Amino acid sequence: MRDTTDDAATPTPVVRRGDDVDYAAVEAAAGLTKGVLLDESDGAPNFAMRRFELAAGAEVPRHTNAVEHEQYVLAGEYVVGIGETEHVVEPGDALLIPAGVEHWYRNEGAEPGAFICAVPNGDDEIELVE
């Protein structure tokens, strides 16, 4: 039986249509755009889900994040560097990038890449690695 004493904290279901998601350029990487699918502003209590698009020929510099990233590749074939290892990823691949681990992206193909990225809600400090 569900405890109903704290229903004010119970999230309300949300359905967001793809056409309602705004995409913006990511400052640190030319050719990378981000759309926030759901986050705490929608009432999601724990995680933010974002969709990224990596243009053909685009690169994301080596960086770290303060929080873990879980990603699911939707489109394209591109390189993801994690630590000292590079991985060629394609649709259907899933990645876990732990907090603080250096990573980067490179799309050498002719087609754009796209992936879903889920992160915990809250601050995510990004630090570029020289």
PDB file of C-alpha atoms in Angstrom:
ATOM      1  CA  MET A   1       0.000   0.000   0.000  1.00  0.00           C
ATOM      2  CA  ARG A   2       1.306   3.450  -0.935  1.00  0.00           C
ATOM      3  CA  ASP A   3       1.875   6.021   1.812  1.00  0.00           C
ATOM      4  CA  THR A   4      -0.176   9.112   0.887  1.00  0.00           C
ATOM      5  CA  THR A   5       0.907  11.348   3.793  1.00  0.00           C
ATOM      6  CA  ASP A   6       3.270  13.360   1.564  1.00  0.00           C
ATOM      7  CA  ASP A   7       1.375  13.631  -1.754  1.00  0.00           C
ATOM      8  CA  ALA A   8       2.623  17.220  -2.215  1.00  0.00           C
ATOM      9  CA  ALA A   9       6.062  15.761  -3.025  1.00  0.00           C
ATOM     10  CA  THR A  10       4.690  13.212  -5.506  1.00  0.00           C
ATOM     11  CA  PRO A  11       5.717  14.173  -9.054  1.00  0.00           C
ATOM     12  CA  THR A  12       3.051  14.871 -11.653  1.00  0.00           C
ATOM     13  CA  PRO A  13       3.357  12.845 -14.873  1.00  0.00           C
ATOM     14  CA  VAL A  14       4.706  14.817 -17.843  1.00  0.00           C
ATOM     15  CA  VAL A  15       4.639  14.093 -21.563  1.00  0.00           C
ATOM     16  CA  ARG A  16       6.786  16.426 -23.646  1.00  0.00           C
ATOM     17  CA  ARG A  17       6.522  16.261 -27.420  1.00  0.00           C
ATOM     18  CA  GLY A  18       9.752  16.303 -29.398  1.00  0.00           C
ATOM     19  CA  ASP A  19       8.618  19.408 -31.281  1.00  0.00           C
ATOM     20  CA  ASP A  20       8.365  21.252 -27.944  1.00  0.00           C
ATOM     21  CA  VAL A  21      12.055  20.815 -27.089  1.00  0.00           C
ATOM     22  CA  ASP A  22      14.294  23.803 -27.771  1.00  0.00           C
ATOM     23  CA  TYR A  23      17.902  23.127 -28.800  1.00  0.00           C
ATOM     24  CA  ALA A  24      20.785  25.486 -28.096  1.00  0.00           C
ATOM     25  CA  ALA A  25      24.446  25.487 -29.066  1.00  0.00           C
ATOM     26  CA  VAL A  26      26.850  24.297 -26.372  1.00  0.00           C
ATOM     27  CA  GLU A  27      29.458  27.036 -25.868  1.00  0.00           C
ATOM     28  CA  ALA A  28      32.422  24.741 -25.224  1.00  0.00           C
ATOM     29  CA  ALA A  29      32.059  22.832 -28.512  1.00  0.00           C
ATOM     30  CA  ALA A  30      31.231  24.103 -31.997  1.00  0.00           C
ATOM     31  CA  GLY A  31      28.777  21.727 -33.673  1.00  0.00           C
ATOM     32  CA  LEU A  32      27.207  20.409 -30.443  1.00  0.00           C
ATOM     33  CA  THR A  33      23.612  21.265 -29.544  1.00  0.00           C
ATOM     34  CA  LYS A  34      21.613  20.338 -26.440  1.00  0.00           C
ATOM     35  CA  GLY A  35      17.903  20.039 -25.782  1.00  0.00           C
ATOM     36  CA  VAL A  36      16.588  19.446 -22.269  1.00  0.00           C
ATOM     37  CA  LEU A  37      13.887  16.777 -22.542  1.00  0.00           C
ATOM     38  CA  LEU A  38      12.962  16.686 -18.840  1.00  0.00           C
ATOM     39  CA  ASP A  39      14.479  18.065 -15.650  1.00  0.00           C
ATOM     40  CA  GLU A  40      13.566  19.375 -12.231  1.00  0.00           C
ATOM     41  CA  SER A  41      11.679  22.317 -13.773  1.00  0.00           C
ATOM     42  CA  ASP A  42       9.232  19.683 -15.098  1.00  0.00           C
ATOM     43  CA  GLY A  43       8.943  18.097 -11.658  1.00  0.00           C
ATOM     44  CA  ALA A  44      11.465  15.293 -12.309  1.00  0.00           C
ATOM     45  CA  PRO A  45      12.736  14.675  -8.764  1.00  0.00           C
ATOM     46  CA  ASN A  46      16.054  12.938  -9.431  1.00  0.00           C
ATOM     47  CA  PHE A  47      17.386  13.154 -12.982  1.00  0.00           C
ATOM     48  CA  ALA A  48      17.636  15.430 -16.004  1.00  0.00           C
ATOM     49  CA  MET A  49      17.346  13.860 -19.450  1.00  0.00           C
ATOM     50  CA  ARG A  50      18.912  15.727 -22.355  1.00  0.00           C
ATOM     51  CA  ARG A  51      19.360  15.041 -26.066  1.00  0.00           C
ATOM     52  CA  PHE A  52      22.593  16.090 -27.757  1.00  0.00           C
ATOM     53  CA  GLU A  53      23.345  16.351 -31.461  1.00  0.00           C
ATOM     54  CA  LEU A  54      26.963  16.203 -32.680  1.00  0.00           C
ATOM     55  CA  ALA A  55      27.346  17.601 -36.196  1.00  0.00           C
ATOM     56  CA  ALA A  56      29.488  15.834 -38.789  1.00  0.00           C
ATOM     57  CA  GLY A  57      33.106  16.938 -38.258  1.00  0.00           C
ATOM     58  CA  ALA A  58      32.407  18.321 -34.755  1.00  0.00           C
ATOM     59  CA  GLU A  59      34.619  17.727 -31.734  1.00  0.00           C
ATOM     60  CA  VAL A  60      33.953  18.200 -28.025  1.00  0.00           C
ATOM     61  CA  PRO A  61      37.156  18.975 -26.102  1.00  0.00           C
ATOM     62  CA  ARG A  62      38.503  16.776 -23.321  1.00  0.00           C
ATOM     63  CA  HIS A  63      36.668  17.644 -20.095  1.00  0.00           C
ATOM     64  CA  THR A  64      35.352  16.339 -16.795  1.00  0.00           C
ATOM     65  CA  ASN A  65      31.959  16.695 -15.139  1.00  0.00           C
ATOM     66  CA  ALA A  66      31.138  16.820 -11.439  1.00  0.00           C
ATOM     67  CA  VAL A  67      28.364  14.231 -11.882  1.00  0.00           C
ATOM     68  CA  GLU A  68      28.045  10.873 -13.631  1.00  0.00           C
ATOM     69  CA  HIS A  69      26.617  10.684 -17.156  1.00  0.00           C
ATOM     70  CA  GLU A  70      24.607   7.832 -18.602  1.00  0.00           C
ATOM     71  CA  GLN A  71      24.246   7.999 -22.368  1.00  0.00           C
ATOM     72  CA  TYR A  72      22.353   6.118 -25.057  1.00  0.00           C
ATOM     73  CA  VAL A  73      23.381   6.554 -28.698  1.00  0.00           C
ATOM     74  CA  LEU A  74      20.471   7.330 -31.037  1.00  0.00           C
ATOM     75  CA  ALA A  75      22.128   8.128 -34.373  1.00  0.00           C
ATOM     76  CA  GLY A  76      25.421   8.258 -36.200  1.00  0.00           C
ATOM     77  CA  GLU A  77      28.766   6.663 -35.558  1.00  0.00           C
ATOM     78  CA  TYR A  78      31.305   8.729 -33.617  1.00  0.00           C
ATOM     79  CA  VAL A  79      34.244   8.413 -31.238  1.00  0.00           C
ATOM     80  CA  VAL A  80      33.915   8.830 -27.483  1.00  0.00           C
ATOM     81  CA  GLY A  81      37.132   9.018 -25.498  1.00  0.00           C
ATOM     82  CA  ILE A  82      36.814   7.944 -21.873  1.00  0.00           C
ATOM     83  CA  GLY A  83      39.947   8.064 -19.770  1.00  0.00           C
ATOM     84  CA  GLU A  84      42.734   6.969 -22.116  1.00  0.00           C
ATOM     85  CA  THR A  85      40.565   4.748 -24.347  1.00  0.00           C
ATOM     86  CA  GLU A  86      38.654   5.729 -27.475  1.00  0.00           C
ATOM     87  CA  HIS A  87      35.438   3.880 -28.364  1.00  0.00           C
ATOM     88  CA  VAL A  88      33.558   3.993 -31.671  1.00  0.00           C
ATOM     89  CA  VAL A  89      29.873   4.092 -30.746  1.00  0.00           C
ATOM     90  CA  GLU A  90      26.735   3.583 -32.815  1.00  0.00           C
ATOM     91  CA  PRO A  91      22.959   3.481 -32.269  1.00  0.00           C
ATOM     92  CA  GLY A  92      21.965   1.162 -29.445  1.00  0.00           C
ATOM     93  CA  ASP A  93      25.214   1.573 -27.482  1.00  0.00           C
ATOM     94  CA  ALA A  94      25.015   2.719 -23.849  1.00  0.00           C
ATOM     95  CA  LEU A  95      27.779   4.440 -21.870  1.00  0.00           C
ATOM     96  CA  LEU A  96      28.482   5.193 -18.227  1.00  0.00           C
ATOM     97  CA  ILE A  97      30.910   8.055 -17.681  1.00  0.00           C
ATOM     98  CA  PRO A  98      31.630   8.325 -13.932  1.00  0.00           C
ATOM     99  CA  ALA A  99      31.938  11.724 -12.273  1.00  0.00           C
ATOM    100  CA  GLY A 100      35.404  13.246 -12.647  1.00  0.00           C
ATOM    101  CA  VAL A 101      36.524  10.995 -15.535  1.00  0.00           C
ATOM    102  CA  GLU A 102      38.015  12.789 -18.557  1.00  0.00           C
ATOM    103  CA  HIS A 103      36.045  12.308 -21.770  1.00  0.00           C
ATOM    104  CA  TRP A 104      35.630  13.842 -25.234  1.00  0.00           C
ATOM    105  CA  TYR A 105      33.769  13.301 -28.513  1.00  0.00           C
ATOM    106  CA  ARG A 106      34.754  13.375 -32.185  1.00  0.00           C
ATOM    107  CA  ASN A 107      32.437  12.859 -35.147  1.00  0.00           C
ATOM    108  CA  GLU A 108      34.602  11.935 -38.131  1.00  0.00           C
ATOM    109  CA  GLY A 109      31.620  10.733 -40.168  1.00  0.00           C
ATOM    110  CA  ALA A 110      29.434  12.450 -42.750  1.00  0.00           C
ATOM    111  CA  GLU A 111      26.270  12.026 -40.660  1.00  0.00           C
ATOM    112  CA  PRO A 112      25.357  13.792 -37.405  1.00  0.00           C
ATOM    113  CA  GLY A 113      25.435  11.831 -34.188  1.00  0.00           C
ATOM    114  CA  ALA A 114      22.789  12.021 -31.484  1.00  0.00           C
ATOM    115  CA  PHE A 115      22.524  10.688 -27.958  1.00  0.00           C
ATOM    116  CA  ILE A 116      20.396  10.844 -24.847  1.00  0.00           C
ATOM    117  CA  CYS A 117      22.258  11.827 -21.678  1.00  0.00           C
ATOM    118  CA  ALA A 118      20.840  11.400 -18.172  1.00  0.00           C
ATOM    119  CA  VAL A 119      22.443  13.136 -15.194  1.00  0.00           C
ATOM    120  CA  PRO A 120      21.430  13.711 -11.585  1.00  0.00           C
ATOM    121  CA  ASN A 121      19.565  16.976 -10.992  1.00  0.00           C
ATOM    122  CA  GLY A 122      21.585  19.821  -9.525  1.00  0.00           C
ATOM    123  CA  ASP A 123      24.848  21.524 -10.362  1.00  0.00           C
ATOM    124  CA  ASP A 124      27.168  19.891 -12.875  1.00  0.00           C
ATOM    125  CA  GLU A 125      30.487  21.687 -12.918  1.00  0.00           C
ATOM    126  CA  ILE A 126      32.263  21.184 -16.251  1.00  0.00           C
ATOM    127  CA  GLU A 127      36.026  21.578 -16.370  1.00  0.00           C
ATOM    128  CA  LEU A 128      37.932  21.665 -19.662  1.00  0.00           C
ATOM    129  CA  VAL A 129      41.208  19.725 -19.626  1.00  0.00           C
ATOM    130  CA  GLU A 130      44.112  21.461 -21.343  1.00  0.00           C
TER     131      GLU A 130
END
